[in-house]
Tab-separated table of C-alpha atoms in Angstrom:
chain	number	residue	atom	x	y	z
R	782	UNK	CA	-2.853	-9.346	-44.702
R	783	UNK	CA	-5.654	-11.052	-42.717
R	784	UNK	CA	-6.432	-9.680	-39.255
R	785	UNK	CA	-4.838	-11.676	-36.443
R	786	UNK	CA	-6.850	-13.507	-33.832
R	787	UNK	CA	-6.608	-11.853	-30.424
R	788	UNK	CA	-6.405	-13.460	-26.989
R	789	UNK	CA	-9.046	-12.290	-24.518
R	790	UNK	CA	-8.993	-12.811	-20.781
R	791	UNK	CA	-12.673	-12.160	-20.013
R	792	UNK	CA	-12.271	-11.464	-16.310
R	793	UNK	CA	-14.646	-10.981	-13.390
R	794	UNK	CA	-13.308	-7.537	-12.496
R	795	UNK	CA	-11.250	-6.590	-15.548
R	796	UNK	CA	-10.711	-7.985	-19.032
R	797	UNK	CA	-7.486	-7.867	-21.039
R	798	UNK	CA	-6.786	-8.336	-24.756
R	799	UNK	CA	-3.454	-9.319	-26.295
R	800	UNK	CA	-2.114	-10.143	-29.744
R	801	UNK	CA	0.929	-11.880	-31.182
R	802	UNK	CA	2.722	-9.711	-33.746
R	803	UNK	CA	5.766	-11.181	-35.500
R	804	UNK	CA	5.802	-13.907	-32.845
R	805	UNK	CA	5.896	-11.463	-29.932
R	806	UNK	CA	2.874	-11.268	-27.626
R	807	UNK	CA	1.786	-7.835	-26.468
R	808	UNK	CA	-1.125	-6.490	-24.467
R	809	UNK	CA	-3.244	-3.858	-26.197
R	810	UNK	CA	-4.123	-0.711	-24.261
R	811	UNK	CA	-6.940	1.789	-24.548
R	812	UNK	CA	-4.939	4.932	-25.288
R	813	UNK	CA	-3.251	6.177	-22.122
R	814	UNK	CA	-5.581	4.252	-19.822
R	815	UNK	CA	-3.582	1.047	-19.509
R	816	UNK	CA	-4.456	-2.540	-20.407
R	817	UNK	CA	-7.187	-3.300	-17.843
R	818	UNK	CA	-10.715	-2.970	-19.255
R	819	UNK	CA	-13.271	-3.043	-16.406
R	820	UNK	CA	-15.870	-5.778	-16.989
R	821	UNK	CA	-18.624	-3.315	-16.122
R	822	UNK	CA	-21.748	-2.128	-17.975
R	823	UNK	CA	-23.809	0.900	-16.892
R	824	UNK	CA	-27.291	1.829	-18.168
R	825	UNK	CA	-27.999	5.578	-18.096
R	826	UNK	CA	-31.373	7.317	-17.734
R	827	UNK	CA	-30.893	8.768	-21.228
R	828	UNK	CA	-30.926	5.265	-22.684
R	829	UNK	CA	-27.179	5.379	-23.366
R	830	UNK	CA	-25.044	2.391	-22.381
R	831	UNK	CA	-21.493	2.730	-21.056
R	832	UNK	CA	-19.010	-0.146	-20.941
R	833	UNK	CA	-15.531	-0.452	-19.463
R	834	UNK	CA	-13.704	2.421	-17.838
R	835	UNK	CA	-16.521	4.981	-18.083
R	836	UNK	CA	-18.964	2.438	-16.656
R	837	UNK	CA	-16.593	1.656	-13.760
R	838	UNK	CA	-16.899	5.277	-12.583
R	839	UNK	CA	-20.697	4.884	-12.501
R	840	UNK	CA	-20.483	2.164	-9.830
R	841	UNK	CA	-19.999	4.900	-7.258
R	842	UNK	CA	-22.841	7.014	-8.687
R	843	UNK	CA	-25.537	4.650	-9.944
R	844	UNK	CA	-24.813	1.138	-8.625
R	845	UNK	CA	-28.407	-0.075	-9.077
R	846	UNK	CA	-28.004	0.152	-12.868
R	847	UNK	CA	-24.275	-0.588	-13.148
R	848	UNK	CA	-23.594	-4.293	-13.657
R	849	UNK	CA	-20.295	-5.898	-12.619
R	850	UNK	CA	-18.815	-9.247	-11.555
R	851	UNK	CA	-21.284	-11.451	-13.462
R	852	UNK	CA	-18.652	-13.959	-14.636
R	853	UNK	CA	-18.952	-15.989	-11.449
R	854	UNK	CA	-22.690	-16.464	-12.223
R	855	UNK	CA	-22.342	-17.526	-15.883
R	856	UNK	CA	-24.083	-20.829	-16.573
R	857	UNK	CA	-25.511	-21.124	-13.057
R	858	UNK	CA	-29.217	-21.783	-12.389
R	859	UNK	CA	-31.148	-18.964	-10.727
R	860	UNK	CA	-31.884	-21.028	-7.612
R	861	UNK	CA	-28.202	-21.936	-7.041
R	862	UNK	CA	-26.427	-20.960	-3.836
R	863	UNK	CA	-23.989	-18.770	-5.807
R	864	UNK	CA	-26.816	-16.676	-7.278
R	865	UNK	CA	-28.578	-16.429	-3.907
R	866	UNK	CA	-25.402	-15.058	-2.344
R	867	UNK	CA	-24.841	-12.655	-5.220
R	868	UNK	CA	-28.404	-11.295	-4.940
R	869	UNK	CA	-27.770	-10.340	-1.332
R	870	UNK	CA	-24.575	-8.487	-2.184
R	871	UNK	CA	-25.181	-6.489	-5.366
R	872	UNK	CA	-27.235	-3.337	-5.881
R	873	UNK	CA	-28.514	-4.294	-9.335
R	874	UNK	CA	-31.479	-6.664	-9.724
R	875	UNK	CA	-31.130	-10.329	-10.645
R	876	UNK	CA	-34.233	-12.285	-11.580
R	877	UNK	CA	-35.162	-15.675	-13.021
R	878	UNK	CA	-35.213	-15.998	-16.794
R	879	UNK	CA	-36.120	-18.806	-19.219
R	880	UNK	CA	-35.007	-22.326	-18.242
R	881	UNK	CA	-33.959	-21.173	-14.737
R	882	UNK	CA	-31.333	-18.819	-16.186
R	883	UNK	CA	-30.198	-15.586	-14.522
R	884	UNK	CA	-31.344	-12.267	-15.969
R	885	UNK	CA	-30.095	-8.797	-15.031
R	886	UNK	CA	-32.912	-6.247	-14.808
R	887	UNK	CA	-31.905	-2.641	-15.543
R	888	UNK	CA	-33.519	0.592	-16.674
R	889	UNK	CA	-32.207	-0.334	-20.121
R	890	UNK	CA	-34.137	-3.617	-20.123
R	891	UNK	CA	-33.580	-7.226	-19.084
R	892	UNK	CA	-30.406	-8.973	-20.242
R	893	UNK	CA	-29.062	-12.500	-19.958
R	894	UNK	CA	-25.566	-12.953	-18.549
R	895	UNK	CA	-24.108	-13.877	-21.977
R	896	UNK	CA	-25.602	-10.625	-23.307
R	897	UNK	CA	-23.894	-8.625	-20.538
R	898	UNK	CA	-20.623	-10.476	-21.232
R	899	UNK	CA	-21.052	-9.727	-24.947
R	900	UNK	CA	-21.251	-6.003	-24.156
R	901	UNK	CA	-17.890	-6.288	-22.385
R	902	UNK	CA	-16.474	-8.282	-25.306
R	903	UNK	CA	-17.556	-5.570	-27.742
R	904	UNK	CA	-15.614	-3.031	-25.704
R	905	UNK	CA	-12.596	-5.364	-25.646
R	906	UNK	CA	-12.935	-5.690	-29.407
R	907	UNK	CA	-13.062	-1.883	-29.786
R	908	UNK	CA	-9.810	-1.550	-27.809
R	909	UNK	CA	-8.166	-4.239	-29.959
R	910	UNK	CA	-9.319	-2.663	-33.225
R	911	UNK	CA	-8.160	0.758	-32.095
R	912	UNK	CA	-4.755	-0.638	-31.142
R	913	UNK	CA	-4.292	-2.610	-34.356
R	914	UNK	CA	-6.124	-0.189	-36.660
R	915	UNK	CA	-8.030	-3.035	-38.321
R	916	UNK	CA	-11.215	-5.029	-37.843
R	917	UNK	CA	-11.015	-8.002	-35.495
R	918	UNK	CA	-13.447	-10.891	-35.776
R	919	UNK	CA	-11.595	-13.933	-34.342
R	920	UNK	CA	-10.411	-14.604	-30.812
R	921	UNK	CA	-9.309	-17.161	-28.269
R	922	UNK	CA	-11.089	-16.661	-24.931
R	923	UNK	CA	-9.792	-18.010	-21.636
R	924	UNK	CA	-11.923	-19.495	-18.849
R	925	UNK	CA	-11.198	-20.950	-15.404
R	926	UNK	CA	-10.084	-24.584	-15.563
R	927	UNK	CA	-13.073	-25.703	-13.482
R	928	UNK	CA	-15.698	-24.060	-15.725
R	929	UNK	CA	-18.242	-26.705	-16.713
R	930	UNK	CA	-19.593	-27.226	-20.237
R	931	UNK	CA	-22.570	-24.924	-19.661
R	932	UNK	CA	-20.263	-22.120	-18.498
R	933	UNK	CA	-17.962	-22.654	-21.479
R	934	UNK	CA	-20.860	-22.652	-23.924
R	935	UNK	CA	-22.218	-19.464	-22.280
R	936	UNK	CA	-18.831	-17.860	-22.951
R	937	UNK	CA	-18.996	-18.930	-26.610
R	938	UNK	CA	-22.543	-17.550	-26.881
R	939	UNK	CA	-21.301	-14.213	-25.517
R	940	UNK	CA	-18.650	-14.165	-28.249
R	941	UNK	CA	-21.238	-14.921	-30.929
R	942	UNK	CA	-23.514	-12.113	-29.697
R	943	UNK	CA	-20.495	-9.777	-29.862
R	944	UNK	CA	-19.924	-10.892	-33.476
R	945	UNK	CA	-16.648	-12.583	-32.585
R	946	UNK	CA	-15.736	-16.076	-33.713
R	947	UNK	CA	-14.386	-17.855	-30.648
R	948	UNK	CA	-11.942	-20.201	-32.358
R	949	UNK	CA	-10.876	-21.761	-29.087
R	950	UNK	CA	-11.696	-21.782	-25.389
R	951	UNK	CA	-8.422	-22.081	-23.476
R	952	UNK	CA	-8.025	-22.824	-19.775
R	953	UNK	CA	-6.558	-19.870	-17.889
R	954	UNK	CA	-3.799	-21.872	-16.123
R	955	UNK	CA	-2.590	-23.321	-19.430
R	956	UNK	CA	-2.500	-19.794	-20.854
R	957	UNK	CA	-0.484	-18.547	-17.879
R	958	UNK	CA	2.045	-21.364	-18.263
R	959	UNK	CA	2.428	-20.582	-21.982
R	960	UNK	CA	3.053	-16.918	-21.158
R	961	UNK	CA	6.021	-17.889	-18.982
R	962	UNK	CA	7.478	-19.953	-21.820
R	963	UNK	CA	6.643	-23.397	-20.509
R	964	UNK	CA	5.990	-26.112	-23.055
R	965	UNK	CA	9.269	-25.664	-24.924
R	966	UNK	CA	11.003	-28.917	-24.231
R	967	UNK	CA	11.133	-28.786	-20.433
R	968	UNK	CA	9.797	-31.433	-18.081
R	969	UNK	CA	8.436	-29.837	-14.947
R	970	UNK	CA	5.586	-29.826	-12.476
R	971	UNK	CA	4.226	-26.318	-11.928
R	972	UNK	CA	1.431	-24.683	-9.954
R	973	UNK	CA	-0.805	-21.886	-11.236
R	974	UNK	CA	-2.131	-19.946	-8.216
R	975	UNK	CA	-4.963	-17.818	-9.638
R	976	UNK	CA	-6.535	-15.384	-7.165
R	977	UNK	CA	-8.714	-13.126	-9.289
R	978	UNK	CA	-11.639	-10.805	-8.731
R	979	UNK	CA	-14.367	-13.408	-8.432
R	980	UNK	CA	-12.827	-16.853	-8.172
R	981	UNK	CA	-9.824	-18.711	-6.817
R	982	UNK	CA	-8.362	-21.596	-8.787
R	983	UNK	CA	-5.244	-23.678	-8.388
R	984	UNK	CA	-4.038	-25.986	-11.152
R	985	UNK	CA	-1.097	-28.395	-11.068
R	986	UNK	CA	0.401	-29.074	-14.498
R	987	UNK	CA	3.009	-31.559	-15.630
R	988	UNK	CA	4.857	-30.338	-18.706
R	989	UNK	CA	6.722	-32.682	-21.036
R	990	UNK	CA	7.851	-30.948	-24.198
R	991	UNK	CA	4.749	-29.398	-25.719
R	992	UNK	CA	2.331	-31.642	-23.805
R	993	UNK	CA	0.487	-30.082	-20.869
R	994	UNK	CA	-1.123	-32.592	-18.544
R	995	UNK	CA	-3.437	-31.365	-15.791
R	996	UNK	CA	-2.520	-33.345	-12.686
R	997	UNK	CA	-5.203	-31.701	-10.563
R	998	UNK	CA	-7.370	-28.634	-10.459
R	999	UNK	CA	-9.416	-27.279	-7.580
R	1000	UNK	CA	-11.185	-24.041	-6.970
R	1001	UNK	CA	-13.668	-21.917	-5.093
R	1002	UNK	CA	-16.028	-20.009	-7.379
R	1003	UNK	CA	-16.912	-17.560	-4.599
R	1004	UNK	CA	-13.484	-16.569	-3.363
R	1005	UNK	CA	-11.711	-13.571	-4.838
R	1006	UNK	CA	-10.987	-9.883	-4.679
R	1007	UNK	CA	-14.740	-9.167	-4.527
R	1008	UNK	CA	-14.813	-10.891	-1.137
R	1009	UNK	CA	-11.898	-8.820	0.144
R	1010	UNK	CA	-13.726	-5.662	-0.999
R	1011	UNK	CA	-16.859	-6.779	0.857
R	1012	UNK	CA	-14.885	-7.570	4.035
R	1013	UNK	CA	-13.271	-4.142	3.971
R	1014	UNK	CA	-16.630	-2.490	3.257
R	1015	UNK	CA	-18.230	-4.371	6.180
R	1016	UNK	CA	-15.420	-3.139	8.428
R	1017	UNK	CA	-16.109	0.446	7.284
R	1018	UNK	CA	-19.899	0.227	7.879
R	1019	UNK	CA	-19.882	1.169	11.614
R	1020	UNK	CA	-17.395	4.002	10.985
R	1021	UNK	CA	-19.686	5.338	8.238
R	1022	UNK	CA	-22.759	5.044	10.465
R	1023	UNK	CA	-21.055	6.891	13.296
R	1024	UNK	CA	-19.904	9.731	11.007
R	1025	UNK	CA	-22.858	10.180	8.623
R	1026	UNK	CA	-25.786	8.272	10.241
R	1027	UNK	CA	-26.023	6.220	7.005
R	1028	UNK	CA	-26.471	2.493	7.695
R	1029	UNK	CA	-25.019	0.881	4.589
R	1030	UNK	CA	-26.297	-2.537	5.692
R	1031	UNK	CA	-29.856	-1.222	5.244
R	1032	UNK	CA	-29.172	0.740	2.043
R	1033	UNK	CA	-27.961	-1.359	-0.918
R	1034	UNK	CA	-26.940	1.667	-2.975
R	1035	UNK	CA	-24.906	3.155	-0.111
R	1036	UNK	CA	-23.268	-0.230	0.485
R	1037	UNK	CA	-22.256	-0.605	-3.161
R	1038	UNK	CA	-20.715	2.879	-3.150
R	1039	UNK	CA	-18.863	1.982	0.062
R	1040	UNK	CA	-17.643	-1.272	-1.477
R	1041	UNK	CA	-16.386	0.632	-4.512
R	1042	UNK	CA	-14.406	2.902	-2.163
R	1043	UNK	CA	-13.075	-0.204	-0.398
R	1044	UNK	CA	-11.894	-1.705	-3.704
R	1045	UNK	CA	-9.984	1.470	-4.615
R	1046	UNK	CA	-8.363	1.500	-1.169
R	1047	UNK	CA	-7.429	-2.200	-1.444
R	1048	UNK	CA	-5.672	-1.637	-4.767
R	1049	UNK	CA	-3.755	1.355	-3.387
R	1050	UNK	CA	-2.585	-0.669	-0.377
R	1051	UNK	CA	-0.693	-3.103	-2.604
R	1052	UNK	CA	1.930	-0.372	-3.046
R	1053	UNK	CA	1.262	1.949	-0.084
R	1054	UNK	CA	1.361	1.394	3.660
R	1055	UNK	CA	-1.772	3.506	4.190
R	1056	UNK	CA	-4.493	5.195	2.141
R	1057	UNK	CA	-7.856	6.931	2.543
R	1058	UNK	CA	-11.202	5.430	1.553
R	1059	UNK	CA	-13.538	8.107	0.213
R	1060	UNK	CA	-17.335	7.739	0.221
R	1061	UNK	CA	-19.628	10.318	-1.433
R	1062	UNK	CA	-23.375	9.669	-1.378
R	1063	UNK	CA	-26.489	11.681	-2.216
R	1064	UNK	CA	-29.284	9.966	-0.239
R	1065	UNK	CA	-32.105	11.861	-1.977
R	1066	UNK	CA	-32.496	13.992	-5.071
R	1067	UNK	CA	-31.685	17.634	-4.270
R	1068	UNK	CA	-30.157	16.596	-0.906
R	1069	UNK	CA	-26.620	17.657	-0.051
R	1070	UNK	CA	-24.127	14.849	-0.738
R	1071	UNK	CA	-22.630	13.104	2.278
R	1072	UNK	CA	-18.858	12.707	2.376
R	1073	UNK	CA	-16.960	10.192	4.486
R	1074	UNK	CA	-13.180	9.762	4.619
R	1075	UNK	CA	-11.424	7.019	6.560
R	1076	UNK	CA	-7.741	6.136	6.794
R	1077	UNK	CA	-6.885	2.457	6.252
R	1078	UNK	CA	-3.501	0.816	6.740
R	1079	UNK	CA	-2.113	-2.159	4.865
R	1080	UNK	CA	-1.933	-4.053	8.161
R	1081	UNK	CA	-5.690	-3.580	8.672
R	1082	UNK	CA	-6.448	-4.814	5.153
R	1083	UNK	CA	-4.182	-7.839	5.553
R	1084	UNK	CA	-5.847	-8.731	8.878
R	1085	UNK	CA	-9.279	-8.636	7.192
R	1086	UNK	CA	-7.993	-10.560	4.148
R	1087	UNK	CA	-6.238	-13.291	6.179
R	1088	UNK	CA	-9.231	-15.695	6.502
R	1089	UNK	CA	-9.876	-15.526	2.741
R	1090	UNK	CA	-6.205	-16.055	1.920
R	1091	UNK	CA	-6.143	-19.049	4.279
R	1092	UNK	CA	-9.031	-20.563	2.303
R	1093	UNK	CA	-6.888	-20.467	-0.842
R	1094	UNK	CA	-4.416	-22.828	0.805
R	1095	UNK	CA	-7.223	-25.240	1.729
R	1096	UNK	CA	-7.870	-25.403	-2.026
R	1097	UNK	CA	-4.118	-25.832	-2.701
R	1098	UNK	CA	-3.983	-28.739	-0.259
R	1099	UNK	CA	-6.994	-30.302	-1.995
R	1100	UNK	CA	-5.256	-30.089	-5.388
R	1101	UNK	CA	-1.981	-31.489	-4.021
R	1102	UNK	CA	-3.854	-34.400	-2.432
R	1103	UNK	CA	-5.653	-35.136	-5.727
R	1104	UNK	CA	-2.302	-35.155	-7.559
R	1105	UNK	CA	-0.498	-37.172	-4.876
R	1106	UNK	CA	2.126	-34.433	-4.514
R	1107	UNK	CA	3.722	-32.346	-1.785
R	1108	UNK	CA	4.119	-28.577	-2.083
R	1109	UNK	CA	7.898	-28.873	-2.448
R	1110	UNK	CA	7.549	-31.338	-5.365
R	1111	UNK	CA	6.738	-28.411	-7.659
R	1112	UNK	CA	9.433	-26.664	-9.693
R	1113	UNK	CA	7.632	-23.319	-10.099
R	1114	UNK	CA	4.621	-21.365	-8.878
R	1115	UNK	CA	3.025	-18.772	-11.171
R	1116	UNK	CA	0.844	-16.005	-9.747
R	1117	UNK	CA	-2.262	-14.959	-11.683
R	1118	UNK	CA	-4.942	-12.399	-10.789
R	1119	UNK	CA	-4.907	-8.949	-9.245
R	1120	UNK	CA	-5.394	-10.224	-5.687
R	1121	UNK	CA	-1.876	-11.724	-5.813
R	1122	UNK	CA	-0.481	-8.178	-5.782
R	1123	UNK	CA	-1.208	-7.994	-2.041
R	1124	UNK	CA	2.217	-8.379	-0.357
R	1125	UNK	CA	0.981	-10.757	2.356
R	1126	UNK	CA	-0.508	-13.065	-0.310
R	1127	UNK	CA	2.876	-13.335	-2.029
R	1128	UNK	CA	4.595	-13.958	1.295
R	1129	UNK	CA	2.177	-16.725	2.254
R	1130	UNK	CA	2.462	-18.372	-1.181
R	1131	UNK	CA	6.247	-18.414	-0.824
R	1132	UNK	CA	5.965	-19.901	2.667
R	1133	UNK	CA	3.431	-22.573	1.636
R	1134	UNK	CA	5.307	-23.796	-1.448
R	1135	UNK	CA	8.818	-23.260	-0.084
R	1136	UNK	CA	9.858	-21.080	-3.039
R	1137	UNK	CA	9.353	-17.560	-4.295
R	1138	UNK	CA	6.557	-17.399	-6.884
R	1139	UNK	CA	7.207	-16.104	-10.388
R	1140	UNK	CA	6.079	-12.478	-10.610
R	1141	UNK	CA	8.030	-10.969	-13.519
R	1142	UNK	CA	4.856	-10.760	-15.687
R	1143	UNK	CA	1.950	-8.597	-14.437
R	1144	UNK	CA	-0.520	-11.020	-12.791
R	1145	UNK	CA	-3.537	-9.297	-14.400
R	1146	UNK	CA	-2.012	-9.550	-17.905
R	1147	UNK	CA	-0.338	-12.972	-17.875
R	1148	UNK	CA	-3.381	-14.969	-19.041
R	1149	UNK	CA	-4.054	-12.691	-22.028
R	1150	UNK	CA	-0.358	-12.721	-22.926
């Protein structure tokens, strides 16, 4: 029996792989670790390369050589505003490559962004092959609806480098609608509200039988969970300085470790009212590590997140205007992306559209499904 094609959501923060077996879609997991595969690559001093979950741990230890969140830079010229902003916020080095491309410089060498994405895809492939116990060489990869042709071709190149035949590039909102069973004879207008790790996209679809028509799509390629992490990290900076005398605004490595602690705290606050951010940093070799603990409440996170969440509704209004629709003209709203797990985001979506969003599929898995 030939190996099935798998569906890959190549995400900014995490990637997910799913397969349809006997007509039933299911997400594939890496053993007991769950379905989310961190889109992270770490280059060790030994020359070894870690990808995925083991690399994610290295962000708090060796951020200067641990590469994450490159999806939002795929296909962008080095001198673009998006790359300039990224350079000021990441601990690893970005430099100009051939034809104004972006290259990541690490102790393991210089790599193009498709090469970094291919490393993540190889790890996704390993998880799929382990789960299915057979070789996988074909896939469908999803991309944001507003990816341009250069970004789509960069995604295909990443697949080719990873020795995967990308048989189709599918828009993420279309994938999400399919996961909820749309396109089976219904006629509806639905909204896909996709608040992921690196980007925010909203797409309005009209469904008539098996025909999906995009009425409007709008997005912000620098609005996502990464920005919430940075806002929380910035809020923690003066507390860290007061406690440890470390100024994370002047130390890129310390800041990246602090941002990693902020991300962990943010995720915990989706289900808890309060949590503790933990920062451990060794400023010099042979120096004693510095430890910083700070309690954060959900209310504090939601206050910091509020301006970013408000920007998502500016994008929603733009899409509605393009489509000539009002928010209450829509028959359903589907949530996509880990940032939609934040309770205040769900509440504000419900208030804006006048209906509770659909949440019965995990927002991080829905696109791969």
